[in-house]
């Protein structure tokens, strides 16, 4: 007879195996929870299951998820970023690497306005790749800029991934958002700096905008910049400010944000029935996907803990004699490797709960851990050979651009991300000062 | 067989799309409440409950539609490379091993859970208004039923794919930009 903790560990290995066969994960977790819970708990596993499902339905963090998604989909589908991109291209015109700078800047803003992970790379790729190639930018710089800016949405608040993390870890969503500010904008700033410096040294990689294209009066440029950025500026300001100041809950801020997104789309005359219907359906399905995963994963985690497997696992980890830093880097390495084959939803909802109880033992702040996980997953999505972002870009790039060129372009940005990851851990104040300042200890 | 698949897909889609639209009232309610609170000093006492009701119902009821569009997250980097008939055989086994046990358990236990709540006339304790809870709990077995039904369509899809070496088509619908 095998002991219960061992049974739990077996359940975990079957789960990992099942995930990699490619069956929808939410149901696999639910079924494994029932099948493995039944021998030890009997009928109670059914009660546990319904209670878990109902808890997800009553989760006051996850309720903001559809609203932030709706905001993102409306912004994405309204094509608002086009206008912004073209105005910033002119504004940065005289600088070296003008188009790349504009891409990075607009991508960061889109990261604030959307927070949906995959959309950014495709959107920015369609928008920015053709003008950069036409202007004679090196394919590598263009690819690196697009893939890194397109994935910034994972980290920059109000990121959907951070909501899911907060719901999983049971920490305050506003504190996680406040924590992500420092690393998020530091990374974006370092990207901008890198583009500027490399284009200054090697102008052939990214020349300023050609004179004839810049033949637009400054008053006109500034007007365009104002028209294209003020509405989005107001939206991002309102959403972030009301959350941070605590005027509203994150859910209400998300609702106000999506309401404003509708108004902005209407203001630019981009609002139409098709676009609304598409946004609504995508929101519905993506929310269902994440929340059903939550239903399955929380049953699985409850059975896992009940079998004593969680305790066994912790015993093993503690037996390894790792220090705080050692544990952190081992866990981040595992998360990084999981980021290659898996989507962020699976990693956050299924694997993060395994590490969470250990954070207390190792005196790691769960907010810091969450922000690091976000930086880390972004890095993972940019790391060859699997790098999902590269494949997204390859899908929309002209066929003569090879995957290798995209990979080569990503390395410098990857280095900056790894630097940010280390800075986040060895300089925790960067992340934690804002939440502490705003909400106290 | 193909007609049965189509019929079930239609049911899931026609339930899922209207429920997706509930996100709009969710947005309006959650915008209305803080507006009233700040500008008119008149917060509502029902907005929070209504929001949770809408959110919980929506994501549960859209589950079958999500399945009909094959949007439930799966790590398919190996799966994609298998020949179609192998994919279908694999899926066929896994639907019975990893899908039906969980979802049927959810359906049955959800029903008793909701029935009990109805018999005790249970009310929410998380807000002053305290609405009745059993309708929300009843969503669990109902959503479970429709997902299980869509699961039947997926099993039929596997059988068709094994016979013809080709996956039956799904309804065309907007997909997330990758």
Coordinates of C-alpha atoms in Angstrom, one line a residue:
Chain A
X1 CA 0.0 0.0 0.0
X2 CA 1.5 3.4 -1.0
X3 CA 1.2 6.2 1.5
X4 CA -1.0 9.2 0.8
X5 CA 1.8 11.7 0.3
X6 CA 3.4 9.4 -2.3
X7 CA 0.0 9.1 -3.9
X8 CA -0.2 12.9 -4.2
X9 CA 3.3 13.0 -5.7
X10 CA 2.2 10.4 -8.3
X11 CA -0.8 12.5 -9.0
X12 CA 1.4 15.4 -9.7
X13 CA 3.6 13.5 -12.1
X14 CA 0.5 12.2 -14.0
X15 CA -0.7 15.7 -14.2
X16 CA 2.5 17.0 -15.7
X17 CA 2.5 14.0 -18.1
X18 CA -1.1 14.7 -19.0
X19 CA -0.4 18.4 -19.7
X20 CA 2.3 17.5 -22.1
X21 CA 0.2 15.1 -24.0
X22 CA -1.9 18.1 -24.9
X23 CA -5.3 17.5 -23.4
X24 CA -7.2 20.6 -22.1
X25 CA -5.7 21.1 -18.7
X26 CA -8.7 22.4 -16.7
X27 CA -10.6 19.1 -17.0
X28 CA -7.5 17.0 -16.5
X29 CA -7.0 18.7 -13.2
X30 CA -10.6 18.2 -12.2
X31 CA -10.7 14.6 -13.1
X32 CA -7.3 13.8 -11.4
X33 CA -8.6 15.6 -8.3
X34 CA -11.7 13.4 -8.1
X35 CA -9.9 10.2 -9.0
X36 CA -7.1 10.6 -6.5
X37 CA -9.3 12.2 -3.8
X38 CA -11.9 9.5 -3.8
X39 CA -9.8 6.7 -2.2
X40 CA -8.6 8.8 0.8
X41 CA -11.5 11.2 1.3
X42 CA -14.5 9.2 -0.1
X43 CA -17.5 11.3 -0.9
X44 CA -16.0 14.4 0.7
X45 CA -14.1 15.0 -2.5
X46 CA -17.4 15.9 -4.2
X47 CA -18.2 18.5 -1.6
X48 CA -14.7 19.9 -1.9
X49 CA -15.1 20.1 -5.6
X50 CA -18.3 22.1 -5.5
X51 CA -17.0 24.4 -2.8
X52 CA -13.9 25.1 -4.8
X53 CA -15.9 25.9 -8.0
X54 CA -18.3 28.1 -6.0
X55 CA -15.3 29.9 -4.5
X56 CA -14.0 30.7 -7.9
X57 CA -17.4 32.1 -8.9
X58 CA -17.3 34.3 -5.8
X59 CA -13.7 35.4 -6.2
X60 CA -13.6 39.2 -5.8
X61 CA -10.2 39.5 -7.5
X62 CA -11.1 37.4 -10.6
X63 CA -14.2 39.4 -11.2
X64 CA -12.0 42.2 -12.6
X65 CA -10.5 39.8 -15.2
X66 CA -13.3 40.1 -17.8
X67 CA -13.3 43.9 -17.4
X68 CA -9.6 44.4 -18.0
X69 CA -9.8 42.0 -20.9
X70 CA -12.7 43.8 -22.4
X71 CA -10.8 47.1 -22.1
X72 CA -7.8 45.4 -23.9
X73 CA -9.8 43.9 -26.7
X74 CA -11.7 47.1 -27.4
X75 CA -8.4 49.1 -27.5
X76 CA -6.8 46.4 -29.7
X77 CA -9.6 46.1 -32.1
X78 CA -10.3 49.8 -32.4
X79 CA -7.0 50.4 -34.1
X80 CA -6.3 53.3 -31.9
X81 CA -2.6 52.6 -31.7
X82 CA -2.0 53.2 -35.4
X83 CA -2.5 56.9 -35.1
X84 CA -0.4 57.1 -32.0
X85 CA 2.4 55.2 -33.6
X86 CA 2.5 57.5 -36.6
X87 CA 2.5 60.6 -34.6
X88 CA 5.3 59.5 -32.3
X89 CA 7.3 58.4 -35.4
X90 CA 7.3 62.0 -36.5
X91 CA 7.9 63.3 -33.0
X92 CA 11.0 61.2 -32.5
X93 CA 11.9 61.7 -36.2
X94 CA 15.3 63.6 -35.8
X95 CA 16.6 61.1 -33.2
X96 CA 18.6 58.0 -34.2
X97 CA 16.4 54.9 -34.3
X98 CA 13.3 57.1 -34.4
X99 CA 10.9 54.4 -35.5
X100 CA 12.2 51.8 -33.1
X101 CA 11.9 54.4 -30.3
X102 CA 8.3 55.2 -31.3
X103 CA 7.5 51.4 -31.4
X104 CA 8.9 50.9 -27.9
X105 CA 7.1 53.9 -26.5
X106 CA 3.7 53.0 -28.1
X107 CA 4.1 49.4 -27.1
X108 CA 4.6 50.4 -23.5
X109 CA 1.4 52.5 -23.6
X110 CA -0.4 49.6 -25.2
X111 CA 0.9 47.4 -22.4
X112 CA -0.8 49.7 -19.9
X113 CA -4.0 49.9 -21.9
X114 CA -4.3 46.2 -22.6
X115 CA -2.4 43.8 -20.5
X116 CA -3.3 40.9 -22.8
X117 CA -0.2 38.9 -23.4
X118 CA 0.0 37.6 -27.0
X119 CA -1.8 40.5 -28.7
X120 CA 1.0 43.0 -28.3
X121 CA 3.6 41.3 -30.5
X122 CA 1.2 40.8 -33.4
X123 CA -0.3 44.3 -33.1
X124 CA 3.1 46.1 -32.9
X125 CA 4.5 43.8 -35.6
X126 CA 1.8 44.6 -38.1
X127 CA 2.1 48.3 -37.2
X128 CA 5.8 48.9 -36.9
X129 CA 7.6 46.2 -38.9
X130 CA 6.8 47.5 -42.5
X131 CA 7.9 51.1 -41.8
X132 CA 11.1 50.0 -40.1
X133 CA 12.0 47.7 -42.9
X134 CA 11.2 50.4 -45.5
X135 CA 13.4 52.9 -43.7
X136 CA 16.3 50.4 -43.9
X137 CA 16.4 49.4 -40.2
X138 CA 18.3 46.2 -39.5
X139 CA 15.9 43.3 -39.3
X140 CA 17.5 42.3 -35.9
X141 CA 16.8 45.6 -34.3
X142 CA 13.3 45.8 -35.6
X143 CA 12.5 42.2 -34.5
X144 CA 14.0 42.7 -31.0
X145 CA 12.2 45.9 -30.5
X146 CA 8.8 44.5 -31.5
X147 CA 9.0 41.3 -29.6
X148 CA 10.3 43.0 -26.4
X149 CA 7.7 45.8 -26.4
X150 CA 4.9 43.4 -27.4
X151 CA 5.5 41.3 -24.3
X152 CA 5.8 44.2 -21.9
X153 CA 2.1 44.0 -21.2
X154 CA 2.7 40.9 -19.0
X155 CA 4.5 43.1 -16.5
X156 CA 3.2 46.6 -16.8
X157 CA 0.0 47.2 -14.7
X158 CA -2.9 46.6 -15.2
X159 CA -1.6 43.3 -16.5
X160 CA -4.1 40.5 -16.7
X161 CA -1.4 38.0 -15.6
X162 CA -0.8 39.9 -12.4
X163 CA -4.5 39.7 -11.6
X164 CA -4.4 36.0 -11.9
X165 CA -1.3 35.9 -9.8
X166 CA -2.9 37.9 -7.1
X167 CA -6.0 35.6 -7.1
X168 CA -3.7 32.6 -6.9
X169 CA -1.5 33.9 -4.1
X170 CA -4.3 35.6 -2.2
X171 CA -2.4 38.9 -2.1
X172 CA -3.8 42.4 -2.7
X173 CA -4.1 43.1 -6.4
X174 CA -3.4 46.8 -6.0
X175 CA -0.2 46.1 -4.1
X176 CA 1.0 43.8 -6.8
X177 CA 0.3 46.5 -9.4
X178 CA 2.1 49.1 -7.4
X179 CA 5.0 46.7 -7.1
X180 CA 5.2 46.1 -10.9
X181 CA 5.6 49.8 -11.6
X182 CA 9.3 50.0 -10.8
X183 CA 10.6 47.0 -12.7
X184 CA 8.1 47.6 -15.5
X185 CA 9.0 51.1 -16.3
X186 CA 12.7 50.5 -15.6
X187 CA 12.7 47.8 -18.2
X188 CA 10.9 49.9 -20.7
X189 CA 13.3 52.8 -20.0
X190 CA 16.4 50.5 -20.5
X191 CA 15.0 49.3 -23.8
X192 CA 14.6 52.9 -25.0
X193 CA 18.1 53.7 -23.8
X194 CA 19.6 50.7 -25.6
X195 CA 17.8 51.5 -28.9
X196 CA 19.0 55.1 -28.7
X197 CA 22.6 54.3 -27.9
X198 CA 23.0 51.4 -30.4
X199 CA 21.6 53.6 -33.2
X200 CA 23.9 56.5 -32.1
X201 CA 26.9 54.2 -32.4
X202 CA 25.8 52.4 -35.5
X203 CA 23.5 54.7 -37.5
X204 CA 23.1 52.1 -40.2
X205 CA 21.0 49.9 -37.8
X206 CA 18.4 52.5 -37.3
X207 CA 18.7 55.9 -39.0
X208 CA 16.6 58.9 -38.1
X209 CA 13.4 59.4 -40.2
X210 CA 14.3 60.5 -43.7
X211 CA 14.1 64.3 -44.3
X212 CA 11.3 64.1 -46.8
X213 CA 9.1 62.1 -44.5
X214 CA 9.8 64.6 -41.8
X215 CA 8.5 67.4 -44.0
X216 CA 5.7 68.1 -41.6
X217 CA 5.4 71.3 -39.6
X218 CA 6.1 71.0 -35.8
X219 CA 2.7 72.4 -35.0
X220 CA 1.0 69.7 -37.0
X221 CA 3.2 67.0 -35.3
X222 CA 2.4 68.2 -31.8
X223 CA -1.3 68.4 -32.6
X224 CA -1.2 64.8 -33.9
X225 CA 0.7 63.7 -30.8
X226 CA -1.8 65.4 -28.5
X227 CA -4.9 64.1 -30.3
X228 CA -3.6 60.5 -30.3
X229 CA -2.2 60.4 -26.8
X230 CA -4.4 62.5 -24.6
X231 CA -7.4 60.2 -24.7
X232 CA -5.3 57.1 -24.0
X233 CA -3.3 59.1 -21.5
X234 CA -6.5 59.9 -19.6
X235 CA -7.6 56.3 -19.7
X236 CA -4.3 55.0 -18.4
X237 CA -4.1 57.7 -15.8
X238 CA -7.6 57.2 -14.5
X239 CA -7.2 53.4 -14.4
X240 CA -3.9 53.5 -12.6
X241 CA -4.6 56.5 -10.4
X242 CA -8.0 55.3 -9.1
X243 CA -6.5 51.9 -8.2
X244 CA -3.4 53.3 -6.6
X245 CA -5.1 56.1 -4.6
X246 CA -7.7 53.6 -3.5
X247 CA -10.7 55.5 -4.8
X248 CA -12.2 52.4 -6.2
X249 CA -11.5 48.7 -6.2
X250 CA -9.5 47.2 -9.1
X251 CA -12.7 45.8 -10.4
X252 CA -14.4 49.2 -10.6
X253 CA -11.3 50.7 -12.1
X254 CA -11.4 48.0 -14.8
X255 CA -15.0 48.7 -15.5
X256 CA -14.4 52.4 -15.8
X257 CA -11.4 51.7 -18.0
X258 CA -13.4 49.6 -20.4
X259 CA -16.1 52.2 -20.4
X260 CA -13.6 54.8 -21.4
X261 CA -12.1 52.5 -24.0
X262 CA -15.6 52.4 -25.6
X263 CA -15.8 56.2 -25.4
X264 CA -12.4 56.6 -27.0
X265 CA -13.2 54.2 -29.8
X266 CA -16.4 56.1 -30.4
X267 CA -14.5 59.4 -30.3
X268 CA -12.2 58.2 -33.1
X269 CA -15.2 56.9 -35.0
X270 CA -13.8 53.3 -34.8
X271 CA -16.7 51.9 -32.8
X272 CA -18.8 49.4 -34.8
X273 CA -21.0 46.4 -34.2
X274 CA -18.6 43.8 -35.5
X275 CA -15.8 45.1 -33.3
X276 CA -17.9 45.2 -30.2
X277 CA -19.3 41.7 -30.8
X278 CA -15.8 40.3 -31.3
X279 CA -14.4 42.0 -28.2
X280 CA -17.3 40.7 -26.1
X281 CA -17.0 37.1 -27.4
X282 CA -13.2 37.0 -27.0
X283 CA -13.6 38.4 -23.4
X284 CA -16.2 35.8 -22.6
X285 CA -14.2 32.9 -23.9
X286 CA -10.8 34.0 -22.5
X287 CA -12.4 34.6 -19.1
X288 CA -14.0 31.2 -19.2
X289 CA -10.7 29.6 -20.2
X290 CA -8.8 31.1 -17.2
X291 CA -11.6 30.6 -14.7
X292 CA -12.3 27.0 -15.6
X293 CA -8.6 26.4 -15.2
X294 CA -8.9 27.9 -11.7
X295 CA -11.8 25.6 -10.9
X296 CA -9.8 22.6 -11.9
X297 CA -6.6 23.8 -10.3
X298 CA -8.0 24.7 -7.0
X299 CA -9.6 21.2 -6.6
X300 CA -6.3 19.7 -7.6
X301 CA -4.4 21.8 -5.2
X302 CA -6.8 21.0 -2.3
X303 CA -6.6 17.3 -2.9
X304 CA -2.8 17.6 -3.2
X305 CA -2.6 19.3 0.1
X306 CA -5.1 17.0 1.7
X307 CA -3.0 13.9 0.7
X308 CA -0.1 15.5 2.5
X309 CA 1.9 15.7 -0.7
X310 CA 2.4 19.5 -0.3
X311 CA 4.0 18.9 3.1
X312 CA 6.1 16.1 1.7
X313 CA 7.3 18.3 -1.1
X314 CA 8.1 21.1 1.3
X315 CA 10.0 18.7 3.5
X316 CA 12.1 17.7 0.4
X317 CA 12.8 21.3 -0.6
X318 CA 13.8 22.2 3.0
X319 CA 16.0 19.1 3.1
X320 CA 18.0 20.5 0.2
X321 CA 19.4 23.1 2.5
X322 CA 18.8 26.1 0.2
X323 CA 19.0 29.6 1.4
X324 CA 16.5 32.3 0.6
X325 CA 18.3 33.3 -2.6
X326 CA 19.0 29.7 -3.5
X327 CA 15.3 28.8 -3.3
X328 CA 14.3 31.8 -5.2
X329 CA 16.6 31.1 -8.2
X330 CA 15.7 27.5 -8.3
X331 CA 12.0 28.3 -8.4
X332 CA 12.5 31.1 -11.0
X333 CA 14.6 28.7 -13.1
X334 CA 11.8 26.2 -13.0
X335 CA 9.3 28.9 -13.9
X336 CA 11.5 30.0 -16.8
X337 CA 11.8 26.5 -18.2
X338 CA 8.1 26.0 -17.9
X339 CA 7.6 29.2 -19.8
X340 CA 8.9 27.6 -23.0
X341 CA 6.3 24.9 -23.5
X342 CA 3.4 26.3 -21.4
X343 CA 1.2 29.4 -21.5
X344 CA 1.4 31.8 -18.6
X345 CA -2.1 30.8 -17.4
X346 CA -1.0 27.2 -16.7
X347 CA 2.2 28.3 -15.0
X348 CA 0.5 30.8 -12.7
X349 CA -2.6 28.7 -11.9
X350 CA -1.0 25.3 -11.6
X351 CA 2.6 25.6 -10.7
X352 CA 2.9 28.8 -8.7
X353 CA 0.7 27.4 -5.9
X354 CA 3.4 24.7 -5.3
X355 CA 5.9 27.4 -4.5
X356 CA 3.7 29.8 -2.6
X357 CA 3.6 28.1 0.8
X358 CA 7.4 28.0 0.8
X359 CA 7.7 31.8 0.4
X360 CA 7.0 32.4 4.1
X361 CA 9.6 29.8 5.1
X362 CA 12.2 31.5 3.0
X363 CA 11.1 35.0 4.0
X364 CA 10.3 36.1 0.4
X365 CA 7.7 38.7 -0.1
X366 CA 4.9 37.3 -2.3
X367 CA 4.5 40.6 -4.1
X368 CA 8.2 40.6 -5.0
X369 CA 7.9 37.0 -6.1
X370 CA 4.9 37.8 -8.3
X371 CA 6.7 40.7 -10.0
X372 CA 9.8 38.6 -10.5
X373 CA 7.6 35.8 -12.0
X374 CA 6.2 38.4 -14.4
X375 CA 9.6 39.6 -15.5
X376 CA 10.8 36.1 -15.7
X377 CA 8.0 34.8 -17.9
X378 CA 8.5 37.7 -20.2
X379 CA 12.1 36.7 -20.4
X380 CA 11.1 33.2 -21.1
X381 CA 8.8 34.1 -23.9
X382 CA 11.8 35.9 -25.5
X383 CA 14.3 33.1 -25.0
X384 CA 15.3 31.0 -28.0
X385 CA 14.9 28.2 -29.0
X386 CA 11.2 28.1 -28.0
X387 CA 10.4 31.9 -27.6
X388 CA 6.8 32.2 -28.4
X389 CA 7.1 35.9 -29.2
X390 CA 9.5 35.1 -32.1
X391 CA 7.0 32.7 -33.6
X392 CA 4.2 35.3 -33.3
X393 CA 6.3 37.8 -35.2
X394 CA 7.5 35.2 -37.8
X395 CA 3.8 34.6 -38.5
X396 CA 3.2 38.1 -39.7
X397 CA 6.7 39.0 -41.1
X398 CA 7.6 38.9 -44.7
X399 CA 8.9 35.4 -45.6
X400 CA 12.5 36.5 -46.3
X401 CA 12.9 37.2 -42.6
X402 CA 14.3 34.1 -40.9
X403 CA 13.6 32.9 -37.4
X404 CA 17.3 33.2 -36.8
X405 CA 17.4 36.9 -37.5
X406 CA 14.5 37.4 -35.1
X407 CA 16.3 35.3 -32.4
X408 CA 19.5 37.3 -32.9
X409 CA 17.6 40.5 -32.6
X410 CA 16.1 39.4 -29.3
X411 CA 19.4 38.7 -27.5
X412 CA 20.3 42.3 -26.4
X413 CA 16.8 42.8 -25.1
X414 CA 17.0 39.5 -23.4
X415 CA 20.1 40.6 -21.6
X416 CA 18.3 43.7 -20.4
X417 CA 15.5 41.6 -19.1
X418 CA 17.9 39.3 -17.2
X419 CA 19.5 42.4 -15.8
X420 CA 16.1 43.6 -14.6
X421 CA 15.4 40.2 -13.1
X422 CA 18.6 40.4 -11.0
X423 CA 18.0 44.0 -10.1
X424 CA 14.5 43.1 -8.9
X425 CA 15.8 40.5 -6.5
X426 CA 19.0 42.3 -5.3
X427 CA 17.4 45.7 -5.0
X428 CA 13.9 44.8 -3.6
X429 CA 13.1 48.4 -2.7
X430 CA 12.7 49.1 -6.4
X431 CA 9.6 46.9 -6.3
X432 CA 8.4 47.3 -2.7
X433 CA 8.8 51.0 -2.0
X434 CA 5.7 52.1 -3.8
X435 CA 3.3 49.5 -2.2
X436 CA 4.9 50.3 1.2
X437 CA 4.6 54.1 0.6
X438 CA 1.0 53.8 -0.5
X439 CA -0.4 51.2 1.8
X440 CA 2.1 50.9 4.6
X441 CA 3.6 47.5 5.7
Chain B
X1 CA -22.6 12.0 -36.9
X2 CA -21.6 15.3 -38.4
X3 CA -25.1 16.6 -37.9
X4 CA -25.0 15.7 -34.2
X5 CA -21.7 17.5 -33.8
X6 CA -23.1 20.5 -35.5
X7 CA -26.2 20.5 -33.4
X8 CA -24.3 20.4 -30.2
X9 CA -21.8 23.0 -31.4
X10 CA -24.8 25.2 -32.2
X11 CA -26.3 24.8 -28.7
X12 CA -23.0 25.6 -27.0
X13 CA -22.5 28.6 -29.2
X14 CA -26.0 30.0 -28.9
X15 CA -25.8 29.7 -25.1
X16 CA -22.3 31.0 -24.9
X17 CA -22.6 34.2 -27.0
X18 CA -25.6 35.7 -25.0
X19 CA -23.8 35.0 -21.8
X20 CA -20.7 36.6 -23.1
X21 CA -22.7 39.8 -23.6
X22 CA -23.4 39.9 -19.8
X23 CA -19.9 41.4 -19.6
X24 CA -21.5 44.7 -20.8
X25 CA -24.0 45.0 -17.9
X26 CA -21.1 44.0 -15.6
X27 CA -19.1 46.9 -16.9
X28 CA -22.0 49.3 -16.6
X29 CA -22.9 48.3 -13.1
X30 CA -19.3 48.6 -11.9
X31 CA -19.0 52.0 -13.5
X32 CA -22.3 53.2 -12.2
X33 CA -21.6 52.4 -8.6
X34 CA -18.4 54.3 -8.1
X35 CA -19.9 57.2 -10.1
X36 CA -22.8 57.4 -7.7
X37 CA -20.6 57.0 -4.7
X38 CA -18.2 59.9 -5.6
X39 CA -20.4 62.4 -7.4
X40 CA -23.7 61.9 -5.8
X41 CA -22.7 60.3 -2.5
X42 CA -25.3 57.6 -3.1
X43 CA -23.6 54.2 -3.3
X44 CA -25.7 51.3 -4.2
X45 CA -26.0 48.3 -1.9
X46 CA -26.6 45.8 -4.7
X47 CA -23.8 46.5 -7.2
X48 CA -21.2 44.2 -5.6
X49 CA -23.5 41.2 -5.4
X50 CA -24.8 41.8 -8.9
X51 CA -21.2 42.0 -10.2
X52 CA -20.3 38.7 -8.6
X53 CA -23.5 37.1 -9.9
X54 CA -22.8 38.3 -13.4
X55 CA -19.2 37.3 -13.4
X56 CA -19.7 33.8 -11.9
X57 CA -22.7 33.0 -14.2
X58 CA -20.9 34.3 -17.3
X59 CA -17.7 32.4 -17.1
X60 CA -19.4 29.1 -16.1
X61 CA -22.0 29.3 -18.9
X62 CA -19.4 30.3 -21.5
X63 CA -17.4 27.2 -20.7
X64 CA -19.1 25.0 -23.3
X65 CA -18.8 27.6 -26.1
X66 CA -15.1 27.9 -25.2
X67 CA -14.8 24.2 -25.6
X68 CA -16.6 24.2 -28.9
X69 CA -14.0 26.7 -30.1
X70 CA -11.2 24.6 -28.7
X71 CA -10.0 27.5 -26.6
X72 CA -9.5 25.7 -23.3
X73 CA -5.7 26.0 -22.8
X74 CA -3.8 22.9 -23.8
X75 CA 0.0 22.4 -24.2
X76 CA 0.0 21.1 -27.7
X77 CA 3.5 21.4 -28.9
X78 CA 3.9 17.6 -29.2
X79 CA 0.3 16.9 -29.9
X80 CA 0.3 19.2 -33.0
X81 CA 3.0 17.0 -34.6
X82 CA 1.1 13.7 -34.2
X83 CA -0.7 12.3 -37.3
X84 CA -4.4 13.1 -37.1
X85 CA -5.6 9.6 -36.5
X86 CA -3.2 9.2 -33.6
X87 CA -4.4 12.5 -32.2
X88 CA -8.0 11.3 -32.4
X89 CA -7.3 8.0 -30.7
X90 CA -5.4 9.7 -28.0
X91 CA -8.1 12.3 -27.4
X92 CA -10.8 9.6 -27.5
X93 CA -9.2 7.8 -24.6
X94 CA -8.5 11.0 -22.7
X95 CA -12.0 12.4 -23.0
X96 CA -13.2 9.3 -21.0
X97 CA -10.2 9.2 -18.6
X98 CA -9.7 12.9 -17.9
X99 CA -12.9 14.7 -18.9
X100 CA -16.1 12.8 -18.0
X101 CA -15.2 11.7 -14.5
X102 CA -14.5 15.2 -13.4
X103 CA -17.3 17.0 -15.2
X104 CA -20.0 14.4 -14.3
X105 CA -18.9 14.6 -10.6
X106 CA -19.2 18.4 -10.8
X107 CA -22.7 18.1 -12.3
X108 CA -24.0 15.8 -9.7
X109 CA -22.5 17.3 -6.6
X110 CA -23.3 20.7 -7.9
X111 CA -27.0 19.7 -8.1
X112 CA -27.1 18.6 -4.5
X113 CA -25.2 21.6 -3.4
X114 CA -27.7 23.9 -5.0
X115 CA -30.7 21.9 -3.9
X116 CA -29.5 22.1 -0.3
X117 CA -29.1 25.8 -0.6
X118 CA -32.7 26.0 -1.9
X119 CA -34.1 23.9 0.9
X120 CA -32.4 26.0 3.6
X121 CA -33.3 29.2 1.7
X122 CA -29.7 30.3 2.1
X123 CA -28.9 34.0 1.7
X124 CA -25.6 35.7 1.1
X125 CA -23.8 37.0 4.1
X126 CA -21.2 39.1 2.3
X127 CA -23.5 42.1 1.7
X128 CA -26.3 44.0 3.5
X129 CA -28.7 43.1 0.8
X130 CA -28.1 39.4 1.2
X131 CA -29.6 37.9 -2.0
X132 CA -30.6 34.3 -2.2
X133 CA -27.8 32.1 -3.3
X134 CA -29.3 28.9 -4.8
X135 CA -29.7 30.3 -8.3
X136 CA -26.0 31.0 -8.5
X137 CA -25.2 27.6 -7.1
X138 CA -27.6 26.1 -9.6
X139 CA -25.4 27.5 -12.4
X140 CA -22.8 24.9 -11.5
X141 CA -24.8 21.8 -12.5
X142 CA -26.3 23.6 -15.5
X143 CA -23.0 24.7 -16.8
X144 CA -21.5 21.3 -16.1
X145 CA -24.3 19.7 -18.1
X146 CA -23.6 21.8 -21.2
X147 CA -19.9 21.3 -21.0
X148 CA -20.5 17.5 -20.7
X149 CA -22.8 17.8 -23.7
X150 CA -20.1 19.6 -25.7
X151 CA -17.7 16.8 -24.5
X152 CA -20.0 14.3 -26.3
X153 CA -19.6 16.3 -29.5
X154 CA -15.8 16.2 -29.0
X155 CA -15.9 12.4 -28.6
X156 CA -17.9 12.2 -31.9
X157 CA -15.3 14.5 -33.5
X158 CA -12.6 11.9 -32.5
X159 CA -14.7 9.1 -34.0
X160 CA -15.1 11.0 -37.3
X161 CA -11.4 11.8 -37.4
X162 CA -10.4 8.2 -36.8
X163 CA -12.7 7.2 -39.7
X164 CA -11.8 9.9 -42.2
X165 CA -8.3 11.0 -41.0
X166 CA -9.7 14.6 -41.0
X167 CA -10.9 16.7 -38.1
X168 CA -14.5 17.9 -38.6
X169 CA -14.6 21.7 -38.9
X170 CA -15.5 24.1 -36.1
X171 CA -17.7 27.1 -36.5
X172 CA -15.7 30.1 -37.6
X173 CA -15.3 32.7 -34.9
X174 CA -13.0 35.5 -34.0
X175 CA -9.8 34.2 -32.4
X176 CA -7.3 36.0 -30.2
X177 CA -4.3 37.4 -32.2
X178 CA -1.6 34.9 -31.3

